[in-house]
Amino acid sequence: GEDVEQSLFLSVREGDSSVINCTYTDSSSTYLYWYKQEPGAGLQLLTYIFSNMDMKQDQRLTVLLNKKDKHLSLRIADTQTGDSAIYFCAEISILTGGGNKLTFGTGTQLKVEL
Amino acid sequence: EAQVTQNPRYLITVTGKKLTVTCSQNMNHEYMSWYRQDPGLGLRQIYYSMNVEVTDKGDVPEGYKVSRKEKRNFPLILESPSPNQTSLYFCASRGPREDTEAFFGQGTRLTVV
């Protein structure tokens, strides 16, 4: 199938903003997600956005959605060393036979430097 | 506590020796999936299941088998492991709605020599 694309690495300084970008594939996706993976752990849900929204803010996190370009971004304000992790975007696709499928992107490794 | 439990966490095996990685969830979720994580390739789905006795191939199913005899368990079977199956494996479960969170196990790091 087609890939959900992300850049592999991002390095920022502590206190700066981080912006992680994602290009997804299914224009009919109803929900788009951001998951965080800390070292040695599984993924955990960070936030999600419904497809009829352009933006969602949750404390230091801002999600922007451009449906026309199938582009999703995650902005982390005042980035901290604890934000160092791999960030995955994900999309939900409806299956023709019923049900739905969650597809993850390639992941972006965020490194926060002092 | 809501949990997805995978075992083992680490496994080193030899080519051709059958192995099973177990996965169990305690949330009564209908959907369960297996993923493998490889550098630069992200998380790729191996198999998924939408309910008991219902399994489907994901994006990279070759060399793997699964079964879903009970709702809580979804084992991943490698009948004849090969070195290209060396990877980090994750099991996940979630409800059927599109807006539900997926819960992940801690991962199984498999090395096939």
PDB file of C-alpha atoms in Angstrom:
ATOM      1  CA  GLY A   1       0.000   0.000   0.000  1.00  0.00           C
ATOM      2  CA  GLU A   2       0.950   3.643  -0.079  1.00  0.00           C
ATOM      3  CA  ASP A   3       3.106   5.008   2.715  1.00  0.00           C
ATOM      4  CA  VAL A   4       2.304   7.619   5.320  1.00  0.00           C
ATOM      5  CA  GLU A   5       5.406   9.777   5.051  1.00  0.00           C
ATOM      6  CA  GLN A   6       7.362  11.638   7.693  1.00  0.00           C
ATOM      7  CA  SER A   7      10.852  13.049   7.826  1.00  0.00           C
ATOM      8  CA  LEU A   8      13.164  10.748   9.789  1.00  0.00           C
ATOM      9  CA  PHE A   9      14.897  13.161  12.134  1.00  0.00           C
ATOM     10  CA  LEU A  10      14.377  16.525  13.802  1.00  0.00           C
ATOM     11  CA  SER A  11      16.740  18.228  16.206  1.00  0.00           C
ATOM     12  CA  VAL A  12      15.738  21.273  18.266  1.00  0.00           C
ATOM     13  CA  ARG A  13      17.077  23.179  21.222  1.00  0.00           C
ATOM     14  CA  GLU A  14      15.308  23.069  24.555  1.00  0.00           C
ATOM     15  CA  GLY A  15      12.709  25.824  24.796  1.00  0.00           C
ATOM     16  CA  ASP A  16      12.240  26.126  21.033  1.00  0.00           C
ATOM     17  CA  SER A  17       9.164  24.936  19.155  1.00  0.00           C
ATOM     18  CA  SER A  18       9.230  21.651  17.249  1.00  0.00           C
ATOM     19  CA  VAL A  19       7.166  21.017  14.147  1.00  0.00           C
ATOM     20  CA  ILE A  20       6.781  17.449  12.925  1.00  0.00           C
ATOM     21  CA  ASN A  21       5.175  16.969   9.542  1.00  0.00           C
ATOM     22  CA  CYS A  22       3.271  14.080   8.001  1.00  0.00           C
ATOM     23  CA  THR A  23       1.752  13.388   4.609  1.00  0.00           C
ATOM     24  CA  TYR A  24      -1.013  10.811   4.695  1.00  0.00           C
ATOM     25  CA  THR A  25      -2.626   8.868   1.898  1.00  0.00           C
ATOM     26  CA  ASP A  26      -6.361   8.399   2.380  1.00  0.00           C
ATOM     27  CA  SER A  27      -8.387  11.525   1.669  1.00  0.00           C
ATOM     28  CA  SER A  28     -11.413   9.910   3.319  1.00  0.00           C
ATOM     29  CA  SER A  29      -9.635   9.296   6.625  1.00  0.00           C
ATOM     30  CA  THR A  30     -11.944  10.374   9.422  1.00  0.00           C
ATOM     31  CA  TYR A  31      -9.421  10.643  12.221  1.00  0.00           C
ATOM     32  CA  LEU A  32      -5.711  11.343  12.233  1.00  0.00           C
ATOM     33  CA  TYR A  33      -3.480  10.595  15.167  1.00  0.00           C
ATOM     34  CA  TRP A  34      -0.155  11.376  16.723  1.00  0.00           C
ATOM     35  CA  TYR A  35       1.515   8.683  18.797  1.00  0.00           C
ATOM     36  CA  LYS A  36       4.703   9.004  20.863  1.00  0.00           C
ATOM     37  CA  GLN A  37       7.231   6.246  21.410  1.00  0.00           C
ATOM     38  CA  GLU A  38       9.737   6.690  24.215  1.00  0.00           C
ATOM     39  CA  PRO A  39      12.915   4.592  24.233  1.00  0.00           C
ATOM     40  CA  GLY A  40      12.282   0.934  24.994  1.00  0.00           C
ATOM     41  CA  ALA A  41       8.516   1.323  25.075  1.00  0.00           C
ATOM     42  CA  GLY A  42       5.471   0.840  22.923  1.00  0.00           C
ATOM     43  CA  LEU A  43       3.540   3.676  21.314  1.00  0.00           C
ATOM     44  CA  GLN A  44       1.172   5.845  23.301  1.00  0.00           C
ATOM     45  CA  LEU A  45      -1.549   8.109  21.972  1.00  0.00           C
ATOM     46  CA  LEU A  46      -0.588  11.765  22.191  1.00  0.00           C
ATOM     47  CA  THR A  47      -3.491  13.493  20.471  1.00  0.00           C
ATOM     48  CA  TYR A  48      -5.847  13.148  17.534  1.00  0.00           C
ATOM     49  CA  ILE A  49      -7.920  15.328  15.243  1.00  0.00           C
ATOM     50  CA  PHE A  50     -11.221  14.759  13.513  1.00  0.00           C
ATOM     51  CA  SER A  51     -11.048  15.305   9.771  1.00  0.00           C
ATOM     52  CA  ASN A  52     -13.567  18.162   9.743  1.00  0.00           C
ATOM     53  CA  MET A  53     -11.274  20.251  11.944  1.00  0.00           C
ATOM     54  CA  ASP A  54      -8.369  22.390  10.785  1.00  0.00           C
ATOM     55  CA  MET A  55      -6.664  22.760  14.124  1.00  0.00           C
ATOM     56  CA  LYS A  56      -6.675  21.306  17.586  1.00  0.00           C
ATOM     57  CA  GLN A  57      -4.787  22.646  20.583  1.00  0.00           C
ATOM     58  CA  ASP A  58      -4.010  20.652  23.697  1.00  0.00           C
ATOM     59  CA  GLN A  59      -1.690  22.443  26.153  1.00  0.00           C
ATOM     60  CA  ARG A  60       1.731  22.571  24.450  1.00  0.00           C
ATOM     61  CA  LEU A  61       0.535  20.582  21.448  1.00  0.00           C
ATOM     62  CA  THR A  62      -1.047  22.053  18.323  1.00  0.00           C
ATOM     63  CA  VAL A  63      -2.241  19.836  15.497  1.00  0.00           C
ATOM     64  CA  LEU A  64      -2.832  21.361  12.065  1.00  0.00           C
ATOM     65  CA  LEU A  65      -4.676  19.536   9.318  1.00  0.00           C
ATOM     66  CA  ASN A  66      -4.688  20.479   5.635  1.00  0.00           C
ATOM     67  CA  LYS A  67      -7.096  18.052   4.009  1.00  0.00           C
ATOM     68  CA  LYS A  68      -6.572  19.406   0.520  1.00  0.00           C
ATOM     69  CA  ASP A  69      -2.876  18.571   0.643  1.00  0.00           C
ATOM     70  CA  LYS A  70      -3.324  15.559   2.976  1.00  0.00           C
ATOM     71  CA  HIS A  71      -0.838  17.165   5.332  1.00  0.00           C
ATOM     72  CA  LEU A  72      -0.811  16.851   9.100  1.00  0.00           C
ATOM     73  CA  SER A  73       1.560  18.584  11.481  1.00  0.00           C
ATOM     74  CA  LEU A  74       2.298  18.479  15.192  1.00  0.00           C
ATOM     75  CA  ARG A  75       3.745  21.532  16.881  1.00  0.00           C
ATOM     76  CA  ILE A  76       5.252  21.184  20.346  1.00  0.00           C
ATOM     77  CA  ALA A  77       5.736  24.515  22.089  1.00  0.00           C
ATOM     78  CA  ASP A  78       8.562  25.052  24.585  1.00  0.00           C
ATOM     79  CA  THR A  79      10.117  21.692  23.761  1.00  0.00           C
ATOM     80  CA  GLN A  80      11.680  19.898  26.719  1.00  0.00           C
ATOM     81  CA  THR A  81      14.250  17.100  26.944  1.00  0.00           C
ATOM     82  CA  GLY A  82      11.426  14.789  27.992  1.00  0.00           C
ATOM     83  CA  ASP A  83       9.882  15.315  24.566  1.00  0.00           C
ATOM     84  CA  SER A  84      12.770  13.415  22.952  1.00  0.00           C
ATOM     85  CA  ALA A  85      11.101  10.401  21.361  1.00  0.00           C
ATOM     86  CA  ILE A  86       9.865   9.003  18.064  1.00  0.00           C
ATOM     87  CA  TYR A  87       6.601  10.527  16.886  1.00  0.00           C
ATOM     88  CA  PHE A  88       4.284   8.627  14.560  1.00  0.00           C
ATOM     89  CA  CYS A  89       1.333   9.994  12.676  1.00  0.00           C
ATOM     90  CA  ALA A  90      -1.441   7.541  11.828  1.00  0.00           C
ATOM     91  CA  GLU A  91      -4.592   7.517   9.744  1.00  0.00           C
ATOM     92  CA  ILE A  92      -7.782   5.496   9.905  1.00  0.00           C
ATOM     93  CA  SER A  93      -8.986   4.028   6.601  1.00  0.00           C
ATOM     94  CA  ILE A  94     -12.386   2.453   6.076  1.00  0.00           C
ATOM     95  CA  LEU A  95     -12.149  -1.054   4.600  1.00  0.00           C
ATOM     96  CA  THR A  96     -14.412  -1.959   1.685  1.00  0.00           C
ATOM     97  CA  GLY A  97     -15.481  -5.161   3.411  1.00  0.00           C
ATOM     98  CA  GLY A  98     -16.349  -3.375   6.633  1.00  0.00           C
ATOM     99  CA  GLY A  99     -14.290  -2.286   9.593  1.00  0.00           C
ATOM    100  CA  ASN A 100     -11.325   0.046   9.555  1.00  0.00           C
ATOM    101  CA  LYS A 101      -7.557  -0.054   9.501  1.00  0.00           C
ATOM    102  CA  LEU A 102      -5.012   2.047  11.367  1.00  0.00           C
ATOM    103  CA  THR A 103      -1.877   2.810   9.321  1.00  0.00           C
ATOM    104  CA  PHE A 104       1.209   4.362  10.848  1.00  0.00           C
ATOM    105  CA  GLY A 105       3.811   6.600   9.305  1.00  0.00           C
ATOM    106  CA  THR A 106       7.518   6.089   9.145  1.00  0.00           C
ATOM    107  CA  GLY A 107       8.131   7.976  12.399  1.00  0.00           C
ATOM    108  CA  THR A 108      10.165  11.108  13.206  1.00  0.00           C
ATOM    109  CA  GLN A 109      12.948  10.896  15.767  1.00  0.00           C
ATOM    110  CA  LEU A 110      12.904  14.127  17.775  1.00  0.00           C
ATOM    111  CA  LYS A 111      16.088  14.997  19.609  1.00  0.00           C
ATOM    112  CA  VAL A 112      16.020  17.879  22.069  1.00  0.00           C
ATOM    113  CA  GLU A 113      19.392  19.398  22.853  1.00  0.00           C
ATOM    114  CA  LEU A 114      20.308  21.583  25.802  1.00  0.00           C
TER     115      LEU A 114
ATOM    116  CA  GLU B   1      -5.031  -1.527  34.679  1.00  0.00           C
ATOM    117  CA  ALA B   2      -5.567  -1.549  30.908  1.00  0.00           C
ATOM    118  CA  GLN B   3      -2.767  -3.605  29.427  1.00  0.00           C
ATOM    119  CA  VAL B   4      -1.411  -5.330  26.371  1.00  0.00           C
ATOM    120  CA  THR B   5       1.143  -7.937  27.406  1.00  0.00           C
ATOM    121  CA  GLN B   6       3.646  -9.448  25.025  1.00  0.00           C
ATOM    122  CA  ASN B   7       6.073 -12.246  25.740  1.00  0.00           C
ATOM    123  CA  PRO B   8       8.949 -12.630  25.507  1.00  0.00           C
ATOM    124  CA  ARG B   9      10.501  -9.151  25.542  1.00  0.00           C
ATOM    125  CA  TYR B  10      13.734 -10.385  23.994  1.00  0.00           C
ATOM    126  CA  LEU B  11      14.424 -13.489  21.939  1.00  0.00           C
ATOM    127  CA  ILE B  12      17.446 -14.747  20.048  1.00  0.00           C
ATOM    128  CA  THR B  13      16.827 -17.787  17.894  1.00  0.00           C
ATOM    129  CA  VAL B  14      18.316 -19.696  15.003  1.00  0.00           C
ATOM    130  CA  THR B  15      17.091 -19.831  11.434  1.00  0.00           C
ATOM    131  CA  GLY B  16      14.302 -22.337  10.933  1.00  0.00           C
ATOM    132  CA  LYS B  17      13.370 -22.901  14.572  1.00  0.00           C
ATOM    133  CA  LYS B  18       9.643 -22.282  15.012  1.00  0.00           C
ATOM    134  CA  LEU B  19       8.685 -19.667  17.591  1.00  0.00           C
ATOM    135  CA  THR B  20       5.591 -17.995  18.971  1.00  0.00           C
ATOM    136  CA  VAL B  21       5.275 -14.525  20.438  1.00  0.00           C
ATOM    137  CA  THR B  22       2.251 -14.234  22.670  1.00  0.00           C
ATOM    138  CA  CYS B  23      -0.014 -11.201  23.055  1.00  0.00           C
ATOM    139  CA  SER B  24      -2.826 -10.754  25.515  1.00  0.00           C
ATOM    140  CA  GLN B  25      -5.118  -7.784  26.246  1.00  0.00           C
ATOM    141  CA  ASN B  26      -7.491  -7.213  29.162  1.00  0.00           C
ATOM    142  CA  MET B  27      -9.720  -4.517  27.650  1.00  0.00           C
ATOM    143  CA  ASN B  28     -12.152  -6.748  25.744  1.00  0.00           C
ATOM    144  CA  HIS B  29     -11.063  -5.099  22.499  1.00  0.00           C
ATOM    145  CA  GLU B  30     -12.304  -6.475  19.214  1.00  0.00           C
ATOM    146  CA  TYR B  31      -9.346  -5.331  17.125  1.00  0.00           C
ATOM    147  CA  MET B  32      -5.829  -6.670  17.550  1.00  0.00           C
ATOM    148  CA  SER B  33      -2.792  -6.195  15.321  1.00  0.00           C
ATOM    149  CA  TRP B  34       0.840  -7.141  14.961  1.00  0.00           C
ATOM    150  CA  TYR B  35       3.397  -4.652  13.693  1.00  0.00           C
ATOM    151  CA  ARG B  36       7.094  -4.773  13.046  1.00  0.00           C
ATOM    152  CA  GLN B  37       9.286  -1.725  13.480  1.00  0.00           C
ATOM    153  CA  ASP B  38      12.428  -1.317  11.406  1.00  0.00           C
ATOM    154  CA  PRO B  39      14.698   1.750  11.136  1.00  0.00           C
ATOM    155  CA  GLY B  40      13.564   4.091   8.387  1.00  0.00           C
ATOM    156  CA  LEU B  41      10.472   1.996   7.642  1.00  0.00           C
ATOM    157  CA  GLY B  42       8.333   2.933  10.607  1.00  0.00           C
ATOM    158  CA  LEU B  43       5.630   0.611  11.838  1.00  0.00           C
ATOM    159  CA  ARG B  44       4.357  -1.898   9.290  1.00  0.00           C
ATOM    160  CA  GLN B  45       1.316  -4.055   9.928  1.00  0.00           C
ATOM    161  CA  ILE B  46       1.839  -7.798   9.664  1.00  0.00           C
ATOM    162  CA  TYR B  47      -1.626  -9.186  10.453  1.00  0.00           C
ATOM    163  CA  TYR B  48      -4.746  -7.882  12.086  1.00  0.00           C
ATOM    164  CA  SER B  49      -7.904  -9.315  13.530  1.00  0.00           C
ATOM    165  CA  MET B  50     -11.283  -7.620  13.866  1.00  0.00           C
ATOM    166  CA  ASN B  51     -12.751 -10.311  16.090  1.00  0.00           C
ATOM    167  CA  VAL B  52     -12.502 -13.941  17.191  1.00  0.00           C
ATOM    168  CA  GLU B  53     -11.720 -16.262  14.264  1.00  0.00           C
ATOM    169  CA  VAL B  54     -11.390 -13.264  11.895  1.00  0.00           C
ATOM    170  CA  THR B  55      -7.847 -12.504  10.732  1.00  0.00           C
ATOM    171  CA  ASP B  56      -6.502 -10.645   7.709  1.00  0.00           C
ATOM    172  CA  LYS B  57      -3.141  -9.962   6.153  1.00  0.00           C
ATOM    173  CA  GLY B  58      -1.561  -6.605   6.712  1.00  0.00           C
ATOM    174  CA  ASP B  59       1.159  -5.056   4.593  1.00  0.00           C
ATOM    175  CA  VAL B  60       3.982  -7.524   5.324  1.00  0.00           C
ATOM    176  CA  PRO B  61       2.444 -10.929   6.163  1.00  0.00           C
ATOM    177  CA  GLU B  62       4.968 -13.209   4.437  1.00  0.00           C
ATOM    178  CA  GLY B  63       6.625 -15.634   6.838  1.00  0.00           C
ATOM    179  CA  TYR B  64       4.115 -15.069   9.649  1.00  0.00           C
ATOM    180  CA  LYS B  65       0.945 -16.706  10.918  1.00  0.00           C
ATOM    181  CA  VAL B  66      -1.568 -15.646  13.537  1.00  0.00           C
ATOM    182  CA  SER B  67      -4.610 -17.070  15.242  1.00  0.00           C
ATOM    183  CA  ARG B  68      -7.496 -15.570  17.189  1.00  0.00           C
ATOM    184  CA  LYS B  69      -9.222 -18.347  19.064  1.00  0.00           C
ATOM    185  CA  GLU B  70     -10.100 -16.155  22.019  1.00  0.00           C
ATOM    186  CA  LYS B  71     -10.819 -12.441  22.151  1.00  0.00           C
ATOM    187  CA  ARG B  72      -7.987 -11.625  24.540  1.00  0.00           C
ATOM    188  CA  ASN B  73      -5.142 -13.506  22.794  1.00  0.00           C
ATOM    189  CA  PHE B  74      -3.478 -12.977  19.432  1.00  0.00           C
ATOM    190  CA  PRO B  75      -0.243 -14.975  19.094  1.00  0.00           C
ATOM    191  CA  LEU B  76       2.246 -14.360  16.290  1.00  0.00           C
ATOM    192  CA  ILE B  77       3.834 -17.502  14.877  1.00  0.00           C
ATOM    193  CA  LEU B  78       7.021 -17.721  12.849  1.00  0.00           C
ATOM    194  CA  GLU B  79       7.075 -21.258  11.435  1.00  0.00           C
ATOM    195  CA  SER B  80      10.583 -21.008   9.977  1.00  0.00           C
ATOM    196  CA  PRO B  81      12.241 -17.766  11.043  1.00  0.00           C
ATOM    197  CA  SER B  82      14.828 -16.173   8.796  1.00  0.00           C
ATOM    198  CA  PRO B  83      17.356 -13.395   9.497  1.00  0.00           C
ATOM    199  CA  ASN B  84      15.238 -10.826   7.625  1.00  0.00           C
ATOM    200  CA  GLN B  85      12.633 -11.266  10.364  1.00  0.00           C
ATOM    201  CA  THR B  86      15.031  -9.777  12.886  1.00  0.00           C
ATOM    202  CA  SER B  87      13.051  -6.793  14.112  1.00  0.00           C
ATOM    203  CA  LEU B  88      11.142  -5.148  16.941  1.00  0.00           C
ATOM    204  CA  TYR B  89       7.583  -6.466  17.114  1.00  0.00           C
ATOM    205  CA  PHE B  90       4.558  -4.794  18.667  1.00  0.00           C
ATOM    206  CA  CYS B  91       1.110  -6.082  19.428  1.00  0.00           C
ATOM    207  CA  ALA B  92      -1.736  -3.573  19.702  1.00  0.00           C
ATOM    208  CA  SER B  93      -5.416  -3.679  20.534  1.00  0.00           C
ATOM    209  CA  ARG B  94      -8.276  -1.199  20.188  1.00  0.00           C
ATOM    210  CA  GLY B  95     -12.015  -0.936  19.947  1.00  0.00           C
ATOM    211  CA  PRO B  96     -13.823  -0.958  16.595  1.00  0.00           C
ATOM    212  CA  ARG B  97     -14.731   2.721  16.433  1.00  0.00           C
ATOM    213  CA  GLU B  98     -12.569   5.007  14.324  1.00  0.00           C
ATOM    214  CA  ASP B  99     -11.907   7.392  17.192  1.00  0.00           C
ATOM    215  CA  THR B 100     -10.553   4.849  19.665  1.00  0.00           C
ATOM    216  CA  GLU B 101      -7.055   4.726  21.052  1.00  0.00           C
ATOM    217  CA  ALA B 102      -4.754   1.855  20.166  1.00  0.00           C
ATOM    218  CA  PHE B 103      -2.938   0.313  23.128  1.00  0.00           C
ATOM    219  CA  PHE B 104       0.480  -1.195  22.531  1.00  0.00           C
ATOM    220  CA  GLY B 105       2.505  -3.858  24.224  1.00  0.00           C
ATOM    221  CA  GLN B 106       6.072  -3.200  25.327  1.00  0.00           C
ATOM    222  CA  GLY B 107       7.552  -4.834  22.266  1.00  0.00           C
ATOM    223  CA  THR B 108       9.497  -8.009  21.503  1.00  0.00           C
ATOM    224  CA  ARG B 109      12.997  -7.664  20.132  1.00  0.00           C
ATOM    225  CA  LEU B 110      13.653 -10.707  17.971  1.00  0.00           C
ATOM    226  CA  THR B 111      17.042 -11.648  16.560  1.00  0.00           C
ATOM    227  CA  VAL B 112      17.300 -14.529  14.099  1.00  0.00           C
ATOM    228  CA  VAL B 113      20.845 -15.755  13.484  1.00  0.00           C
TER     229      VAL B 113
END
